[in-house]
Short mmCIF file of C-alpha atoms in Angstrom, two decimals:
data_model
loop_
_atom_site.label_atom_id
_atom_site.label_comp_id
_atom_site.label_asym_id
_atom_site.label_seq_id
_atom_site.Cartn_x
_atom_site.Cartn_y
_atom_site.Cartn_z
CA MET A 188 -3.28 -28.10 -8.53
CA ARG A 189 -4.40 -24.53 -9.23
CA LYS A 190 -3.61 -21.74 -6.78
CA MET A 191 -6.53 -20.35 -4.79
CA PHE A 192 -6.34 -16.78 -3.46
CA LEU A 193 -8.58 -14.53 -1.52
CA PHE A 194 -9.06 -10.85 -2.00
CA MET A 195 -10.81 -8.96 0.63
CA MET A 196 -11.53 -5.30 1.72
CA THR A 197 -11.32 -4.63 5.54
CA SER A 198 -11.61 -1.38 7.60
CA LEU A 199 -8.61 -0.48 9.85
CA ASP A 200 -10.61 -1.89 12.69
CA GLY A 201 -10.75 -5.23 10.96
CA TYR A 202 -14.30 -5.19 9.79
CA MET A 203 -14.97 -7.01 6.36
CA GLU A 204 -18.53 -5.36 6.37
CA GLY A 205 -20.30 -2.82 8.15
CA LYS A 206 -23.68 -3.45 9.80
CA ASP A 207 -26.18 -4.53 7.40
CA HIS A 208 -23.63 -5.58 4.97
CA ASP A 209 -22.55 -2.10 4.57
CA LEU A 210 -19.69 -1.51 2.05
CA SER A 211 -20.03 2.25 1.50
CA TRP A 212 -16.67 2.73 3.36
CA HIS A 213 -14.75 1.09 0.62
CA HIS A 214 -12.08 3.34 -0.98
CA VAL A 215 -12.46 2.67 -4.72
CA ASP A 216 -10.86 4.81 -7.59
CA GLU A 217 -9.11 4.44 -10.99
CA GLU A 218 -6.00 3.03 -9.38
CA PHE A 219 -8.22 0.57 -7.64
CA ASN A 220 -10.07 -0.52 -10.74
CA ILE A 221 -6.69 -1.22 -12.65
CA PHE A 222 -5.52 -3.24 -9.73
CA ALA A 223 -8.70 -5.36 -9.59
CA THR A 224 -8.61 -5.82 -13.43
CA LYS A 225 -5.04 -7.13 -13.31
CA GLN A 226 -5.89 -9.47 -10.28
CA LEU A 227 -8.94 -10.76 -12.15
CA GLN A 228 -6.58 -11.58 -14.93
CA GLU A 229 -4.39 -13.89 -12.74
CA ALA A 230 -7.56 -16.16 -12.58
CA ASP A 231 -9.99 -17.59 -14.69
CA THR A 232 -12.63 -18.62 -11.93
CA ILE A 233 -14.28 -16.45 -9.32
CA VAL A 234 -15.56 -18.24 -6.13
CA MET A 235 -17.91 -16.20 -3.97
CA GLY A 236 -20.54 -16.76 -1.04
CA LYS A 237 -24.22 -15.73 -1.49
CA ASN A 238 -24.08 -12.11 -0.15
CA THR A 239 -21.03 -11.17 -2.37
CA TYR A 240 -22.55 -13.08 -5.30
CA GLN A 241 -25.91 -10.96 -5.01
CA LEU A 242 -23.93 -7.99 -4.69
CA MET A 243 -22.16 -8.53 -7.86
CA GLU A 244 -25.09 -9.76 -9.78
CA SER A 245 -26.96 -6.71 -8.68
CA TYR A 246 -24.32 -4.21 -10.10
CA TRP A 247 -21.87 -5.79 -12.77
CA PRO A 248 -24.30 -6.90 -15.52
CA THR A 249 -26.34 -3.65 -15.14
CA PRO A 250 -25.98 -0.38 -17.36
CA GLN A 251 -24.30 1.46 -14.19
CA GLY A 252 -22.00 -1.35 -13.70
CA MET A 253 -21.04 -1.64 -17.32
CA GLU A 254 -20.59 2.31 -17.45
CA ASP A 255 -18.66 2.59 -14.32
CA ASP A 256 -15.93 0.21 -15.13
CA PRO A 257 -16.41 -1.39 -18.43
CA MET A 258 -13.13 -3.72 -18.04
CA VAL A 259 -14.07 -4.97 -14.68
CA ALA A 260 -17.64 -5.43 -15.77
CA ALA A 261 -16.62 -7.19 -18.82
CA PHE A 262 -14.50 -9.54 -16.54
CA MET A 263 -16.99 -10.25 -13.94
CA ASN A 264 -19.92 -10.89 -16.37
CA THR A 265 -18.15 -13.41 -18.74
CA MET A 266 -15.69 -15.06 -16.22
CA PRO A 267 -16.75 -18.57 -14.82
CA LYS A 268 -18.29 -17.74 -11.49
CA VAL A 269 -18.91 -20.21 -8.63
CA VAL A 270 -21.49 -19.39 -5.91
CA VAL A 271 -21.21 -21.36 -2.70
CA SER A 272 -24.84 -21.18 -0.73
CA HIS A 273 -27.09 -23.61 0.72
CA SER A 274 -29.84 -21.12 0.79
CA LEU A 275 -29.52 -19.38 -2.39
CA PRO A 276 -32.43 -20.27 -5.06
CA GLU A 277 -31.46 -21.70 -8.51
CA VAL A 278 -29.05 -19.24 -10.16
CA GLN A 279 -30.09 -17.43 -13.43
CA GLU A 280 -27.90 -16.77 -16.32
CA THR A 281 -28.57 -13.93 -18.66
CA ALA A 282 -27.11 -12.52 -21.80
CA TYR A 283 -24.83 -10.44 -19.52
CA TRP A 284 -24.28 -12.71 -16.52
CA LYS A 285 -22.94 -15.98 -17.66
CA ASN A 286 -21.03 -19.08 -16.67
CA ILE A 287 -22.21 -19.67 -13.05
CA GLN A 288 -21.93 -22.90 -11.19
CA HIS A 289 -23.94 -23.14 -7.84
CA ILE A 290 -22.33 -25.34 -5.04
CA LYS A 291 -24.99 -26.35 -2.53
CA ASP A 292 -23.34 -28.93 -0.42
CA ASN A 293 -19.88 -30.85 -0.02
CA VAL A 294 -18.17 -27.49 -0.26
CA ALA A 295 -14.52 -28.63 0.54
CA GLU A 296 -14.86 -31.48 -1.95
CA GLU A 297 -16.39 -29.47 -4.88
CA ILE A 298 -13.89 -26.74 -4.23
CA LYS A 299 -11.05 -29.26 -4.15
CA LYS A 300 -12.41 -30.35 -7.80
CA ILE A 301 -12.24 -27.02 -9.17
CA LYS A 302 -8.63 -26.53 -7.80
CA GLU A 303 -7.55 -29.84 -9.43
CA GLY A 304 -8.78 -28.60 -12.59
CA SER A 305 -6.50 -27.08 -15.15
CA GLY A 306 -6.28 -23.21 -16.05
CA LYS A 307 -4.99 -20.28 -14.13
CA ALA A 308 -5.64 -19.39 -10.48
CA VAL A 309 -8.93 -19.37 -8.62
CA ILE A 310 -9.96 -15.96 -6.78
CA VAL A 311 -12.42 -15.88 -4.07
CA LEU A 312 -13.96 -12.47 -3.40
CA GLY A 313 -15.33 -11.38 0.09
CA SER A 314 -17.73 -14.06 1.72
CA ASN A 315 -16.69 -14.34 5.32
CA ASN A 316 -18.27 -17.85 5.97
CA LEU A 317 -17.00 -19.29 2.77
CA CYS A 318 -13.39 -18.10 3.75
CA VAL A 319 -13.75 -19.61 7.11
CA THR A 320 -14.48 -22.97 5.57
CA LEU A 321 -11.89 -22.74 3.15
CA LEU A 322 -9.12 -21.72 5.74
CA GLN A 323 -10.37 -24.66 7.99
CA GLU A 324 -9.97 -27.03 4.95
CA ASN A 325 -6.58 -25.57 4.04
CA LEU A 326 -7.81 -24.73 0.50
CA LEU A 327 -6.85 -21.20 0.41
CA ASP A 328 -3.26 -20.67 -0.47
CA GLU A 329 -3.09 -16.90 -0.24
CA ILE A 330 -4.96 -14.16 1.33
CA ARG A 331 -4.91 -10.53 0.25
CA ILE A 332 -6.34 -8.14 2.72
CA MET A 333 -6.89 -4.53 1.64
CA VAL A 334 -6.87 -2.22 4.88
CA ASN A 335 -9.05 0.84 4.06
CA PRO A 336 -7.94 3.77 6.23
CA VAL A 337 -11.11 4.32 8.05
CA VAL A 338 -12.60 2.87 11.34
CA ILE A 339 -16.33 1.72 11.29
CA GLY A 340 -16.99 0.66 14.76
CA GLU A 341 -19.22 -2.34 14.08
CA GLY A 342 -19.95 -5.11 11.57
CA THR A 343 -18.40 -8.62 10.78
CA PRO A 344 -14.84 -9.25 11.84
CA LEU A 345 -12.42 -10.54 9.22
CA PHE A 346 -12.73 -14.26 9.35
CA SER A 347 -15.48 -14.20 12.07
CA GLY A 348 -15.93 -17.74 13.47
CA LEU A 349 -12.26 -18.93 12.41
CA GLY A 350 -10.81 -18.62 16.00
CA LYS A 351 -7.07 -18.23 16.23
CA LYS A 352 -4.76 -18.89 13.12
CA PRO A 353 -1.34 -17.64 12.45
CA PHE A 354 -0.40 -16.44 8.90
CA THR A 355 3.06 -15.68 7.08
CA PHE A 356 3.30 -12.36 5.76
CA ARG A 357 4.36 -12.21 2.16
CA ASP A 358 4.07 -8.85 0.57
CA THR A 359 2.55 -5.36 0.67
CA ARG A 360 1.24 -2.58 -1.75
CA LYS A 361 0.66 0.98 -0.98
CA PHE A 362 -2.16 2.74 -2.61
CA SER A 363 -2.45 6.67 -3.37
CA ASN A 364 -5.96 6.67 -1.69
CA GLY A 365 -4.57 5.49 1.52
CA ASN A 366 -5.53 1.84 1.12
CA MET A 367 -2.85 -0.66 2.17
CA LEU A 368 -2.85 -4.15 0.43
CA LEU A 369 -1.34 -6.82 2.88
CA THR A 370 -0.82 -10.47 1.50
CA TYR A 371 -0.34 -13.50 3.74
CA TYR A 372 -0.08 -17.37 3.43
CA PRO A 373 -1.99 -19.17 5.73
CA GLN A 374 0.37 -21.70 8.09
CA MET B 143 2.21 22.19 21.31
CA ARG B 144 3.79 18.96 21.61
CA LYS B 145 2.88 16.04 19.16
CA MET B 146 1.03 13.13 20.69
CA PHE B 147 1.01 9.80 18.97
CA LEU B 148 -0.24 6.20 19.64
CA PHE B 149 1.33 3.06 19.36
CA MET B 150 -0.98 0.11 19.33
CA MET B 151 -0.71 -3.68 18.38
CA THR B 152 -3.53 -5.25 16.57
CA SER B 153 -4.20 -8.67 15.24
CA LEU B 154 -5.04 -9.23 11.55
CA ASP B 155 -8.70 -9.29 12.36
CA GLY B 156 -8.57 -5.97 14.07
CA TYR B 157 -8.46 -6.67 17.76
CA MET B 158 -6.37 -4.55 20.18
CA GLU B 159 -6.51 -7.25 22.71
CA GLY B 160 -7.79 -10.82 22.98
CA LYS B 161 -10.27 -12.18 25.54
CA ASP B 162 -9.54 -11.30 29.06
CA HIS B 163 -6.80 -8.85 28.07
CA ASP B 164 -4.62 -11.66 26.16
CA LEU B 165 -1.59 -10.29 24.61
CA SER B 166 0.25 -13.44 24.03
CA TRP B 167 -0.46 -13.20 20.44
CA HIS B 168 2.19 -10.27 20.21
CA HIS B 169 4.97 -10.83 17.87
CA VAL B 170 7.85 -9.39 19.68
CA ASP B 171 11.58 -9.78 19.24
CA GLU B 172 14.88 -7.95 18.96
CA GLU B 173 14.06 -6.05 15.79
CA PHE B 174 10.71 -5.04 17.51
CA ASN B 175 12.71 -3.89 20.78
CA ILE B 176 15.16 -1.74 18.83
CA PHE B 177 12.15 -0.22 17.27
CA ALA B 178 10.57 0.27 20.45
CA THR B 179 13.37 2.04 22.00
CA LYS B 180 13.94 4.50 19.33
CA GLN B 181 10.14 5.14 19.38
CA LEU B 182 10.17 5.82 23.18
CA GLN B 183 13.32 8.22 22.36
CA GLU B 184 11.07 10.42 20.18
CA ALA B 185 8.96 10.86 23.39
CA ASP B 186 9.77 12.08 27.00
CA THR B 187 6.11 11.24 28.35
CA ILE B 188 4.35 8.11 28.15
CA VAL B 189 0.38 8.20 28.49
CA MET B 190 -1.68 5.01 29.30
CA GLY B 191 -4.95 4.01 30.47
CA LYS B 192 -5.52 1.57 33.60
CA ASN B 193 -4.93 -1.86 31.95
CA THR B 194 -1.84 -1.11 29.96
CA TYR B 195 -0.37 0.83 32.97
CA GLN B 196 -0.77 -2.17 35.26
CA LEU B 197 0.64 -4.47 32.84
CA MET B 198 3.65 -2.19 32.36
CA GLU B 199 4.05 -1.75 36.20
CA SER B 200 3.95 -5.58 36.51
CA TYR B 201 6.63 -6.24 34.16
CA TRP B 202 9.07 -3.58 33.40
CA PRO B 203 10.44 -2.69 37.06
CA THR B 204 10.81 -6.54 37.82
CA PRO B 205 14.03 -8.47 37.49
CA GLN B 206 12.58 -10.39 34.39
CA GLY B 207 11.70 -7.05 32.57
CA MET B 208 14.90 -5.69 33.14
CA GLU B 209 16.67 -8.93 32.13
CA ASP B 210 14.60 -9.45 29.14
CA ASP B 211 15.44 -5.83 27.64
CA PRO B 212 17.38 -3.57 29.70
CA MET B 213 17.22 -0.70 27.30
CA VAL B 214 13.38 -0.60 27.01
CA ALA B 215 13.06 -1.28 30.90
CA ALA B 216 15.33 1.48 31.75
CA PHE B 217 13.16 4.09 29.53
CA MET B 218 9.89 2.77 30.77
CA ASN B 219 10.75 2.63 34.50
CA THR B 220 12.53 6.33 34.43
CA MET B 221 10.52 8.18 31.73
CA PRO B 222 7.74 10.52 33.02
CA LYS B 223 4.46 8.39 32.87
CA VAL B 224 0.86 9.53 33.16
CA VAL B 225 -2.01 6.99 33.99
CA VAL B 226 -5.55 7.94 33.09
CA SER B 227 -8.13 6.20 35.22
CA HIS B 228 -10.99 6.91 37.50
CA SER B 229 -10.71 3.70 39.22
CA LEU B 230 -7.06 3.00 39.83
CA PRO B 231 -6.10 3.43 43.55
CA GLU B 232 -3.36 5.98 44.43
CA VAL B 233 -0.22 5.04 42.22
CA GLN B 234 2.72 3.81 44.00
CA GLU B 235 6.32 4.98 43.04
CA THR B 236 9.32 2.75 43.87
CA ALA B 237 13.12 2.92 43.56
CA TYR B 238 12.52 1.33 40.06
CA TRP B 239 9.28 2.65 39.00
CA LYS B 240 9.40 6.51 39.10
CA ASN B 241 7.91 9.84 37.71
CA ILE B 242 4.17 8.91 37.69
CA GLN B 243 1.15 11.23 37.19
CA HIS B 244 -2.33 10.13 37.80
CA ILE B 245 -5.10 11.86 36.05
CA LYS B 246 -8.56 10.83 37.44
CA ASP B 247 -10.96 13.56 35.93
CA ASN B 248 -10.91 16.26 33.31
CA VAL B 249 -9.14 13.86 31.10
CA ALA B 250 -9.06 16.10 27.93
CA GLU B 251 -8.16 19.13 29.80
CA GLU B 252 -5.26 17.59 31.63
CA ILE B 253 -4.10 16.01 28.57
CA LYS B 254 -4.14 19.42 26.67
CA LYS B 255 -1.95 20.82 29.53
CA ILE B 256 0.67 18.20 29.02
CA LYS B 257 0.65 18.67 25.27
CA GLU B 258 1.15 22.50 25.83
CA GLY B 259 3.81 21.83 27.96
CA SER B 260 7.62 21.91 26.69
CA GLY B 261 9.61 18.90 25.56
CA LYS B 262 9.70 15.96 23.26
CA ALA B 263 6.63 14.19 21.79
CA VAL B 264 3.97 12.56 24.04
CA ILE B 265 3.60 8.72 23.48
CA VAL B 266 0.27 6.75 24.08
CA LEU B 267 0.71 3.05 24.47
CA GLY B 268 -2.41 0.79 24.00
CA SER B 269 -5.54 1.69 26.11
CA ASN B 270 -8.69 1.52 24.07
CA ASN B 271 -11.05 3.92 26.16
CA LEU B 272 -8.20 6.57 26.43
CA CYS B 273 -7.54 6.33 22.80
CA VAL B 274 -11.38 6.78 21.89
CA THR B 275 -11.64 9.94 24.36
CA LEU B 276 -8.31 11.34 22.78
CA LEU B 277 -9.58 10.74 19.26
CA GLN B 278 -12.93 12.22 19.94
CA GLU B 279 -11.23 15.42 21.55
CA ASN B 280 -8.89 15.62 18.44
CA LEU B 281 -5.91 15.19 21.01
CA LEU B 282 -4.00 12.63 18.84
CA ASP B 283 -1.81 13.77 16.07
CA GLU B 284 -0.92 10.38 14.77
CA ILE B 285 -1.57 6.73 15.22
CA ARG B 286 0.76 3.90 14.64
CA ILE B 287 -0.75 0.44 14.34
CA MET B 288 1.37 -2.66 14.14
CA VAL B 289 -0.68 -5.43 12.64
CA ASN B 290 0.53 -8.84 13.68
CA PRO B 291 0.15 -11.80 11.17
CA VAL B 292 -2.28 -13.60 13.20
CA VAL B 293 -6.11 -13.89 13.53
CA ILE B 294 -7.08 -14.25 17.08
CA GLY B 295 -10.86 -14.44 16.59
CA GLU B 296 -12.20 -12.55 19.52
CA GLY B 297 -11.54 -9.60 22.03
CA THR B 298 -11.66 -5.80 21.96
CA PRO B 299 -11.52 -4.23 18.46
CA LEU B 300 -9.24 -1.36 17.80
CA PHE B 301 -11.06 1.89 18.92
CA SER B 302 -14.10 0.09 20.08
CA GLY B 303 -16.82 2.62 21.03
CA LEU B 304 -15.43 5.29 18.76
CA GLY B 305 -17.80 4.81 15.74
CA LYS B 306 -16.99 5.66 12.13
CA LYS B 307 -13.92 7.92 11.77
CA PRO B 308 -11.70 8.42 8.60
CA PHE B 309 -7.92 8.45 8.66
CA THR B 310 -5.24 9.72 6.26
CA PHE B 311 -2.43 7.24 5.54
CA ARG B 312 1.16 8.26 6.40
CA ASP B 313 3.59 5.66 6.05
CA THR B 314 4.20 1.85 6.42
CA ARG B 315 7.37 -0.26 7.81
CA LYS B 316 7.60 -4.03 7.19
CA PHE B 317 9.18 -6.17 10.15
CA SER B 318 11.00 -9.36 9.42
CA ASN B 319 8.78 -11.32 11.65
CA GLY B 320 5.80 -10.44 9.71
CA ASN B 321 4.40 -7.59 11.52
CA MET B 322 3.41 -4.61 9.48
CA LEU B 323 3.41 -0.85 11.01
CA LEU B 324 0.75 1.38 9.35
CA THR B 325 0.72 4.96 10.33
CA TYR B 326 -2.20 7.41 10.03
CA TYR B 327 -3.28 10.89 10.81
CA PRO B 328 -6.65 11.27 12.14
CA GLN B 329 -8.93 13.56 9.85
#
């Protein structure tokens, strides 16, 4: 069984996105990009919900994305990607944006199949509703929460809709821009 | 000018209290009580809002509170306490619960007077609305957020009502029960 872990940015007041999907408060710099590249190298499959997928699709295969961080762009554009969404129209592959699987129904079952496959870990990026489903189905093995040093005041709280759930603390890492990475195992 | 710092517990999803002021998710143990006692020794004045004050008043001066942790109870009961509330009736001192100042109006001005006095630091405990006022008035010099390893799903988000505000990361401390203390300076 492959390990499946989540990477999620949050604000200090616990929001995973601001109003209208605002992510302009994310603290991203060179140290972050090196971390993100190494983290992607742990995995060979990226799983996302609709909003995160559309955000990635509109950035990484563009000239801007490939120029801003060629390493992360190369990973994002070529790695196998899974988008989980009932409402997303058929996904479009291009020369720059490849290897996409679209799960529309039977989410838990389809994700289990992916975990049962061979290969490196499976990384989940952002995607609140998907994370709630994965946690409810005990499919997430680890969560990595990067707390940005900013209060944003409104938005979607981390794991909104999950209800009460305890976690076991695993590890922590401090970034020089003030971000704190906190990692936990779901109980 | 005396330093004024906040100590606040939050859930992993950023709530400082659950529904109906629920704090049953707090992870408290002997290591926490040793930390809490040392932290109180940095200060000689405790500032609280109405809810936190009533919670403290209903616990620390009781036989249960004094038996559960005699050291913390001794500090809480005898240290000078300031409660900030328009709506709280006159505060009652007893043989066990002493040294209480009640601020009803001109909060920023009265808190400034306390900071300008001599002595050790001033500690603020919990109290969302009070914290928002203190942050808006630039009266808080440091915030200490203890992230408990639990998602609670609903409640009052940290600094609810403050809006957007950046912080500078200062330090971190890991607790063996999975709590993480994150400290920041307001910018």
